[in-house]
CSV table of C-alpha atoms in Angstrom, one decimal:
chain,number,residue,atom,x,y,z
M,1,MET,CA,-21.0,-57.7,49.3
M,2,ALA,CA,-22.4,-54.0,49.8
M,3,ILE,CA,-25.9,-53.6,51.1
M,4,ASN,CA,-26.1,-49.9,51.3
M,5,ASN,CA,-26.2,-47.7,48.1
M,6,PHE,CA,-23.9,-44.8,48.6
M,7,ASP,CA,-24.1,-44.0,44.9
M,8,GLU,CA,-27.8,-42.8,45.3
M,9,ILE,CA,-28.3,-39.1,44.6
M,10,ILE,CA,-30.5,-37.8,47.2
M,11,GLU,CA,-32.2,-34.3,46.7
M,12,ARG,CA,-31.2,-32.0,49.5
M,13,HIS,CA,-32.4,-28.6,48.2
M,14,GLY,CA,-35.4,-27.3,50.0
M,15,THR,CA,-34.7,-29.3,53.3
M,16,ASN,CA,-33.3,-26.2,55.0
M,17,SER,CA,-29.9,-27.9,54.6
M,18,TYR,CA,-27.1,-25.7,55.8
M,19,LYS,CA,-24.8,-27.1,53.1
M,20,TRP,CA,-27.2,-27.2,50.2
M,21,ASP,CA,-29.5,-24.2,50.9
M,22,SER,CA,-27.0,-21.6,51.9
M,23,THR,CA,-26.8,-20.3,48.4
M,24,PRO,CA,-29.6,-19.1,46.1
M,25,ASN,CA,-27.9,-20.7,43.1
M,26,ALA,CA,-29.2,-24.2,42.8
M,27,ASP,CA,-26.4,-25.0,40.4
M,28,VAL,CA,-23.7,-24.7,43.0
M,29,LEU,CA,-22.1,-28.0,44.0
M,30,PRO,CA,-21.4,-27.8,47.8
M,31,LEU,CA,-18.4,-29.7,48.8
M,32,TRP,CA,-17.7,-27.5,51.9
M,33,VAL,CA,-19.3,-27.9,55.2
M,34,ALA,CA,-18.5,-31.2,56.9
M,35,ASP,CA,-21.7,-33.3,56.6
M,36,MET,CA,-22.3,-36.2,54.3
M,37,ASP,CA,-24.7,-36.6,51.4
M,38,PHE,CA,-25.7,-40.1,52.4
M,39,ARG,CA,-28.7,-41.3,54.4
M,40,THR,CA,-27.6,-42.5,57.8
M,41,ALA,CA,-27.6,-46.0,58.8
M,42,PRO,CA,-31.0,-47.8,58.6
M,43,PRO,CA,-31.1,-48.8,62.3
M,44,ILE,CA,-30.9,-45.1,63.2
M,45,ILE,CA,-33.7,-44.2,60.9
M,46,GLU,CA,-35.8,-47.0,62.3
M,47,ALA,CA,-35.1,-46.0,65.8
M,48,LEU,CA,-36.1,-42.3,65.1
M,49,GLU,CA,-39.3,-43.4,63.2
M,50,GLN,CA,-40.4,-45.4,66.3
M,51,ARG,CA,-39.7,-42.4,68.5
M,52,VAL,CA,-41.6,-39.9,66.2
M,53,ALA,CA,-44.5,-42.3,66.0
M,54,HIS,CA,-45.0,-41.7,69.9
M,55,GLY,CA,-45.9,-38.0,69.0
M,56,ILE,CA,-44.8,-36.3,72.1
M,57,PHE,CA,-41.4,-34.6,72.2
M,58,GLY,CA,-41.0,-33.1,75.6
M,59,TYR,CA,-37.8,-32.6,77.7
M,60,THR,CA,-35.7,-35.8,77.7
M,61,ARG,CA,-33.5,-37.4,80.3
M,62,VAL,CA,-30.5,-39.5,79.2
M,63,PRO,CA,-30.9,-43.1,80.1
M,64,ASP,CA,-28.4,-45.7,81.3
M,65,GLU,CA,-28.6,-47.3,77.8
M,66,TYR,CA,-27.0,-44.1,76.3
M,67,TYR,CA,-23.9,-44.5,78.6
M,68,ASN,CA,-23.8,-48.2,78.0
M,69,ALA,CA,-23.8,-47.7,74.2
M,70,VAL,CA,-20.9,-45.2,74.3
M,71,THR,CA,-18.7,-47.3,76.8
M,72,HIS,CA,-19.4,-50.7,74.9
M,73,TRP,CA,-18.6,-49.0,71.5
M,74,PHE,CA,-15.2,-47.7,72.5
M,75,ALA,CA,-14.2,-50.8,74.3
M,76,ARG,CA,-15.3,-53.1,71.4
M,77,ARG,CA,-14.1,-51.0,68.5
M,78,HIS,CA,-11.2,-49.1,69.9
M,79,ASP,CA,-10.0,-51.1,73.0
M,80,TRP,CA,-10.5,-48.1,75.3
M,81,GLU,CA,-12.4,-49.1,78.5
M,82,PHE,CA,-13.8,-46.5,80.9
M,83,PRO,CA,-16.6,-46.4,83.4
M,84,GLN,CA,-19.9,-44.7,82.7
M,85,GLU,CA,-19.4,-42.0,85.4
M,86,TRP,CA,-16.6,-40.4,83.2
M,87,ILE,CA,-19.2,-39.4,80.7
M,88,GLN,CA,-21.1,-36.2,80.6
M,89,TYR,CA,-23.4,-35.2,77.7
M,90,THR,CA,-23.9,-31.9,75.9
M,91,SER,CA,-25.4,-30.5,72.6
M,92,GLY,CA,-22.3,-30.9,70.4
M,93,VAL,CA,-18.5,-31.2,70.4
M,94,VAL,CA,-18.0,-27.3,69.7
M,95,PRO,CA,-20.1,-26.5,72.7
M,96,ALA,CA,-18.2,-29.2,74.6
M,97,ILE,CA,-14.8,-27.6,73.8
M,98,SER,CA,-16.1,-24.2,74.8
M,99,VAL,CA,-17.4,-25.4,78.1
M,100,ILE,CA,-14.2,-27.3,79.0
M,101,ILE,CA,-12.1,-24.3,78.2
M,102,LYS,CA,-14.3,-22.2,80.4
M,103,ALA,CA,-13.8,-24.8,83.1
M,104,ILE,CA,-10.0,-24.9,82.9
M,105,THR,CA,-9.0,-21.4,82.2
M,106,THR,CA,-9.4,-17.8,83.2
M,107,PRO,CA,-9.4,-14.9,80.6
M,108,GLY,CA,-5.9,-14.2,79.5
M,109,ASP,CA,-4.7,-17.7,79.6
M,110,ARG,CA,-3.3,-19.3,76.5
M,111,VAL,CA,-4.5,-22.3,74.5
M,112,MET,CA,-2.2,-24.1,71.9
M,113,VAL,CA,-3.5,-25.6,68.6
M,114,GLN,CA,-1.8,-27.2,65.6
M,115,THR,CA,-2.5,-25.1,62.6
M,116,PRO,CA,-4.0,-25.3,60.1
M,117,VAL,CA,-6.9,-26.6,62.2
M,118,TYR,CA,-10.7,-26.7,62.4
M,119,ASN,CA,-11.9,-23.1,62.5
M,120,CYS,CA,-14.3,-23.4,65.4
M,121,PHE,CA,-11.3,-23.9,67.7
M,122,PHE,CA,-10.4,-20.3,67.3
M,123,SER,CA,-13.9,-19.0,68.4
M,124,SER,CA,-14.0,-21.2,71.4
M,125,ILE,CA,-10.7,-19.9,72.5
M,126,ARG,CA,-11.6,-16.3,71.8
M,127,ASN,CA,-15.1,-16.5,73.3
M,128,ASN,CA,-13.6,-17.5,76.6
M,129,GLY,CA,-11.2,-14.6,76.7
M,130,CYS,CA,-8.1,-16.7,76.0
M,131,GLU,CA,-5.2,-16.2,73.7
M,132,LEU,CA,-4.4,-18.7,70.9
M,133,VAL,CA,-0.8,-20.1,70.6
M,134,SER,CA,-0.1,-21.6,67.2
M,135,ASN,CA,2.1,-24.7,66.8
M,136,PRO,CA,2.2,-25.0,63.1
M,137,LEU,CA,2.3,-28.4,61.6
M,138,LEU,CA,5.3,-29.1,59.2
M,139,ARG,CA,4.5,-30.2,55.8
M,140,THR,CA,6.8,-32.9,54.4
M,141,GLY,CA,5.8,-34.0,50.8
M,142,ASN,CA,2.0,-34.5,50.9
M,143,THR,CA,1.5,-35.0,54.5
M,144,TYR,CA,2.1,-33.2,57.9
M,145,HIS,CA,3.9,-33.8,61.2
M,146,ILE,CA,3.9,-32.2,64.5
M,147,ASP,CA,6.9,-29.7,65.4
M,148,PHE,CA,7.5,-31.0,68.8
M,149,ASP,CA,10.5,-28.7,69.4
M,150,ASP,CA,8.2,-25.7,68.6
M,151,MET,CA,5.5,-27.3,70.8
M,152,GLU,CA,7.9,-27.6,73.8
M,153,SER,CA,9.5,-24.1,73.5
M,154,LYS,CA,6.0,-22.5,73.4
M,155,ILE,CA,4.2,-24.7,76.0
M,156,ALA,CA,6.9,-23.9,78.5
M,157,ASP,CA,5.2,-20.5,78.8
M,158,LYS,CA,3.4,-20.7,82.2
M,159,HIS,CA,0.4,-18.9,80.7
M,160,VAL,CA,-0.3,-21.9,78.3
M,161,LYS,CA,-3.0,-24.0,80.1
M,162,VAL,CA,-4.4,-26.1,77.4
M,163,LEU,CA,-3.4,-27.9,74.3
M,164,LEU,CA,-6.5,-28.3,72.0
M,165,LEU,CA,-5.8,-31.4,70.0
M,166,CYS,CA,-7.6,-32.5,66.8
M,167,ASN,CA,-7.4,-36.3,66.6
M,168,PRO,CA,-7.7,-37.2,63.7
M,169,HIS,CA,-6.8,-33.9,62.4
M,170,ASN,CA,-9.1,-31.6,60.4
M,171,PRO,CA,-8.1,-30.4,57.8
M,172,ALA,CA,-4.7,-32.1,57.3
M,173,GLY,CA,-6.2,-35.6,57.2
M,174,ARG,CA,-3.6,-37.1,59.8
M,175,VAL,CA,-4.4,-39.9,62.2
M,176,TRP,CA,-2.0,-39.2,64.9
M,177,SER,CA,0.1,-42.3,65.7
M,178,ARG,CA,0.5,-43.8,69.2
M,179,ASN,CA,4.1,-42.5,69.4
M,180,GLU,CA,3.1,-39.0,68.4
M,181,LEU,CA,0.3,-39.0,71.1
M,182,LEU,CA,2.8,-40.3,73.7
M,183,GLN,CA,5.1,-37.4,72.9
M,184,ILE,CA,2.3,-34.9,73.3
M,185,ASP,CA,1.5,-36.4,76.6
M,186,LYS,CA,5.0,-36.3,77.8
M,187,ILE,CA,5.4,-32.6,76.9
M,188,CYS,CA,2.0,-31.6,78.3
M,189,SER,CA,2.6,-33.6,81.5
M,190,ARG,CA,6.0,-32.0,82.0
M,191,HIS,CA,4.5,-28.5,81.9
M,192,GLY,CA,1.2,-29.0,83.7
M,193,VAL,CA,-0.9,-28.4,80.5
M,194,THR,CA,-4.3,-30.1,80.1
M,195,VAL,CA,-5.1,-31.8,76.7
M,196,ILE,CA,-8.6,-31.4,75.4
M,197,SER,CA,-8.8,-34.0,72.5
M,198,ASP,CA,-11.5,-33.4,69.8
M,199,GLU,CA,-12.0,-36.9,68.5
M,200,ILE,CA,-15.3,-36.3,66.6
M,201,HIS,CA,-13.6,-37.9,63.4
M,202,CYS,CA,-12.4,-41.0,65.2
M,203,GLU,CA,-14.4,-43.5,63.3
M,204,LEU,CA,-13.4,-42.2,59.8
M,205,VAL,CA,-10.0,-43.8,59.6
M,206,TYR,CA,-8.6,-45.8,56.7
M,207,ALA,CA,-6.4,-48.9,56.9
M,208,PRO,CA,-3.6,-49.3,57.6
M,209,HIS,CA,-4.0,-46.4,60.0
M,210,LYS,CA,-5.5,-46.8,63.3
M,211,TYR,CA,-7.2,-44.4,65.7
M,212,THR,CA,-5.8,-44.3,69.1
M,213,PRO,CA,-7.9,-42.5,71.8
M,214,PHE,CA,-5.5,-40.1,73.4
M,215,ALA,CA,-6.8,-41.1,76.8
M,216,SER,CA,-6.3,-44.8,76.2
M,217,LEU,CA,-2.5,-44.1,76.6
M,218,GLY,CA,-2.7,-44.1,80.4
M,219,CYS,CA,-1.8,-40.4,80.2
M,220,ALA,CA,0.4,-38.6,82.7
M,221,SER,CA,-1.2,-35.3,81.7
M,222,ARG,CA,-4.6,-34.3,82.6
M,223,TRP,CA,-7.0,-34.9,79.8
M,224,VAL,CA,-10.7,-34.5,78.5
M,225,THR,CA,-11.9,-36.2,75.3
M,226,CYS,CA,-14.9,-35.1,73.2
M,227,VAL,CA,-16.6,-37.7,71.0
M,228,SER,CA,-19.9,-37.9,69.0
M,229,PRO,CA,-21.3,-40.2,66.3
M,230,SER,CA,-22.4,-37.1,64.4
M,231,LYS,CA,-19.8,-37.1,61.6
M,232,ALA,CA,-19.4,-40.9,61.1
M,233,PHE,CA,-23.2,-41.4,61.0
M,234,ASN,CA,-24.2,-38.2,59.4
M,235,MET,CA,-26.4,-36.9,62.2
M,236,ALA,CA,-24.8,-33.6,63.1
M,237,GLY,CA,-28.2,-31.9,63.1
M,238,LEU,CA,-29.4,-34.1,66.0
M,239,GLN,CA,-26.7,-32.2,68.2
M,240,ILE,CA,-25.4,-34.5,70.8
M,241,ALA,CA,-21.9,-35.3,72.2
M,242,SER,CA,-20.1,-37.0,75.1
M,243,ILE,CA,-17.4,-35.4,77.2
M,244,ILE,CA,-15.1,-37.9,78.9
M,245,THR,CA,-12.5,-37.5,81.6
M,246,ASP,CA,-11.3,-39.5,84.6
M,247,ASP,CA,-10.8,-36.3,86.8
M,248,LYS,CA,-13.7,-36.0,89.2
M,249,ASP,CA,-13.0,-32.4,90.1
M,250,LEU,CA,-12.7,-31.5,86.5
M,251,ARG,CA,-16.0,-33.2,85.7
M,252,GLN,CA,-17.5,-31.0,88.5
M,253,ARG,CA,-16.1,-27.9,86.9
M,254,ILE,CA,-17.3,-28.9,83.4
M,255,ASP,CA,-20.8,-29.6,84.8
M,256,ARG,CA,-21.0,-26.1,86.2
M,257,ALA,CA,-19.7,-24.6,82.9
M,258,ILE,CA,-22.2,-26.6,81.0
M,259,ASN,CA,-24.9,-24.9,83.0
M,260,ILE,CA,-23.5,-21.5,82.7
M,261,ASN,CA,-23.3,-21.9,79.1
M,262,GLU,CA,-26.8,-23.4,79.1
M,263,VAL,CA,-25.9,-26.4,77.0
M,264,CYS,CA,-27.2,-28.9,79.6
M,265,ASP,CA,-30.2,-30.0,77.6
M,266,VAL,CA,-30.2,-32.5,74.7
M,267,ASN,CA,-33.1,-33.5,72.4
M,268,PRO,CA,-34.6,-37.0,72.4
M,269,PHE,CA,-33.5,-37.8,68.9
M,270,GLY,CA,-29.9,-37.3,69.6
M,271,VAL,CA,-30.0,-39.7,72.4
M,272,ILE,CA,-32.0,-42.4,70.4
M,273,ALA,CA,-29.7,-42.0,67.4
M,274,THR,CA,-26.6,-42.4,69.4
M,275,ILE,CA,-27.8,-45.6,71.0
M,276,ALA,CA,-28.8,-47.0,67.6
M,277,ALA,CA,-25.5,-45.9,66.0
M,278,TYR,CA,-23.3,-47.5,68.6
M,279,ASN,CA,-25.4,-50.7,69.0
M,280,HIS,CA,-26.5,-51.3,65.6
M,281,GLY,CA,-24.5,-49.2,63.0
M,282,GLU,CA,-21.1,-50.9,62.7
M,283,SER,CA,-21.8,-52.8,59.6
M,284,TRP,CA,-23.1,-49.7,57.8
M,285,LEU,CA,-20.1,-47.8,59.0
M,286,ASN,CA,-17.7,-50.4,57.6
M,287,GLU,CA,-19.3,-50.1,54.2
M,288,LEU,CA,-19.1,-46.2,54.4
M,289,LEU,CA,-15.4,-46.3,55.1
M,290,GLU,CA,-14.8,-48.5,52.0
M,291,TYR,CA,-16.8,-46.2,49.9
M,292,LEU,CA,-15.1,-43.0,51.3
M,293,HIS,CA,-11.7,-44.4,50.8
M,294,ALA,CA,-12.5,-45.2,47.2
M,295,ASN,CA,-13.6,-41.7,46.7
M,296,TYR,CA,-10.3,-40.5,47.9
M,297,GLU,CA,-8.4,-42.9,45.6
M,298,PHE,CA,-10.6,-41.7,42.7
M,299,MET,CA,-9.8,-38.1,43.5
M,300,HIS,CA,-6.1,-38.9,43.8
M,301,GLU,CA,-6.0,-40.5,40.5
M,302,PHE,CA,-7.9,-37.7,38.9
M,303,CYS,CA,-5.7,-34.9,40.4
M,304,SER,CA,-2.4,-36.9,39.4
M,305,LYS,CA,-3.5,-37.1,35.8
M,306,HIS,CA,-5.4,-33.9,35.3
M,307,LEU,CA,-4.3,-31.5,38.0
M,308,PRO,CA,-0.7,-32.4,38.9
M,309,GLN,CA,0.0,-28.7,39.9
M,310,PHE,CA,-2.7,-29.1,42.6
M,311,PRO,CA,-1.4,-31.9,45.0
M,312,ILE,CA,-3.7,-33.2,47.6
M,313,MET,CA,-2.5,-34.3,51.0
M,314,GLU,CA,-2.5,-38.1,51.9
M,315,LEU,CA,-5.8,-38.9,53.7
M,316,GLU,CA,-5.4,-41.1,56.7
M,317,GLY,CA,-8.7,-40.0,58.2
M,318,THR,CA,-11.8,-37.9,58.0
M,319,TYR,CA,-13.5,-37.3,54.6
M,320,LEU,CA,-11.9,-33.9,54.2
M,321,VAL,CA,-9.2,-33.5,51.5
M,322,TRP,CA,-6.7,-30.8,51.7
M,323,MET,CA,-5.6,-29.4,48.4
M,324,ASP,CA,-2.6,-27.1,47.7
M,325,CYS,CA,-3.8,-24.5,45.3
M,326,SER,CA,-0.9,-22.2,45.4
M,327,ALA,CA,-0.4,-22.7,41.7
M,328,MET,CA,-3.4,-20.3,41.2
M,329,HIS,CA,-1.3,-17.4,42.7
M,330,THR,CA,-4.3,-16.0,44.6
M,331,THR,CA,-5.7,-16.0,48.0
M,332,SER,CA,-7.8,-18.8,49.3
M,333,GLU,CA,-10.7,-16.5,50.0
M,334,GLN,CA,-10.6,-15.1,46.4
M,335,LEU,CA,-10.2,-18.6,44.9
M,336,GLU,CA,-13.4,-19.8,47.0
M,337,GLU,CA,-15.5,-16.8,45.7
M,338,ALA,CA,-14.3,-17.3,42.1
M,339,LEU,CA,-15.1,-21.1,42.2
M,340,ILE,CA,-18.6,-20.3,43.3
M,341,ASP,CA,-19.2,-17.6,40.9
M,342,LYS,CA,-17.5,-19.2,37.7
M,343,ALA,CA,-17.5,-22.8,38.3
M,344,HIS,CA,-20.5,-23.2,40.6
M,345,LEU,CA,-18.4,-25.2,42.9
M,346,TRP,CA,-18.2,-24.5,46.7
M,347,LEU,CA,-15.1,-25.4,48.6
M,348,ASN,CA,-13.7,-24.1,51.9
M,349,ALA,CA,-11.0,-21.5,51.7
M,350,GLY,CA,-7.9,-22.7,53.5
M,351,ASN,CA,-7.2,-19.5,55.4
M,352,MET,CA,-10.2,-20.0,57.6
M,353,TYR,CA,-8.0,-22.8,59.3
M,354,GLY,CA,-5.3,-20.3,60.2
M,355,ALA,CA,-2.6,-18.5,58.4
M,356,GLU,CA,-0.9,-21.7,57.6
M,357,GLY,CA,-3.9,-22.7,55.4
M,358,GLU,CA,-3.4,-19.7,53.0
M,359,GLY,CA,-3.1,-21.2,49.5
M,360,TYR,CA,-5.1,-24.3,50.3
M,361,MET,CA,-8.6,-25.4,49.7
M,362,ARG,CA,-10.7,-28.1,51.7
M,363,TRP,CA,-12.7,-30.6,49.8
M,364,ASN,CA,-15.6,-32.6,51.3
M,365,ILE,CA,-15.6,-35.9,49.5
M,366,ALA,CA,-18.5,-37.5,51.4
M,367,CYS,CA,-20.8,-37.6,48.4
M,368,PRO,CA,-21.9,-40.0,45.6
M,369,ARG,CA,-18.9,-40.5,43.3
M,370,GLN,CA,-20.8,-39.0,40.5
M,371,VAL,CA,-21.1,-35.8,42.4
M,372,LEU,CA,-17.4,-35.9,43.1
M,373,ALA,CA,-16.4,-36.5,39.5
M,374,GLU,CA,-18.6,-33.5,38.5
M,375,ALA,CA,-17.0,-31.3,41.1
M,376,LEU,CA,-13.5,-32.3,39.9
M,377,ASN,CA,-14.4,-31.7,36.3
M,378,ARG,CA,-15.7,-28.4,37.2
M,379,PHE,CA,-12.6,-27.4,39.0
M,380,LYS,CA,-10.5,-28.7,36.1
M,381,SER,CA,-12.4,-26.5,33.7
M,382,PHE,CA,-12.0,-23.6,36.0
M,383,VAL,CA,-8.2,-24.0,36.1
M,384,THR,CA,-8.1,-24.3,32.4
M,385,ASN,CA,-10.1,-21.0,31.8
M,386,TYR,CA,-8.9,-19.0,34.7
M,387,SER,CA,-5.3,-20.0,35.1
M,388,ARG,CA,-4.6,-16.7,37.0
M,389,LEU,CA,-7.2,-14.8,38.8
């Protein structure tokens, strides 16, 4: 029996929400940036309330309880055991990726990604003076696969130093299987390439699919994993993440890069919330997953019935649905602008995730079902009235 009410409509306008307050038009439904319209787990709220009641918010240290919470969570929920000394903390997964690239590469080195992929990967690579190498995903039906032949041929370039992996994958919705991850490890090991695995969406996986931590494979390649409870527990604004690697030398280099980039300090609320999420948030998370998957099934049924020319990709993980909008015969960017202007619906243009995303739109379905239904009906009406832009 469900305890948490994910159908509740919570007013977010006027809260300085990046998602809801980034447009002056209050009628726009924002199903774009990846945060959820649900209150976080009650144990997190209670822990934060207790900390706020103290009334002093000075510089914070990260206690052993934080490291215990992280290690026990991954051992219990994902069968991945590792010691506390493998963990370093920073202010978010994107800063983590940037400092790891800084620690591993020198300007001019190349970093491989599987496009279409999370747009901040591009800036983390570019800001460190590195070049991007694309290993485009292959679409088969309404899902994607890794082109391992293309990966091998490109990664053999001695200038490719890093594979930046998205596991689970945003925006394709794939949860990479154990066999796929083993193949990645084999190729990267053979060519001396380090794998940086962004696993921020690791809790958002739907049965029968199973999240496999890349590092749990007993990797032959050198690896670094980035995790955070921010997506699964809707606490991205608290800004905290963990960097995990078994390589002591690499940890020292990452520590130096963290300090060079000045992302070595975290706020007390992120620490408190992480501990509460991992120690007491599991039942809430399980209910959330049921609700999110039901949202996906609702959207799939709606699109199959009313929007068959706009297929959505199978969603194995994340709450981000990838829709093929090529039937509109326009660019993704033009479609995003037109939807905001005429349908008052804000989706992410697919081209921001790389050239392979052109013609697609990304939907954030982590919202009450009533909101999702309204958004889908707005999209349907838009298609009916503006069949060609």
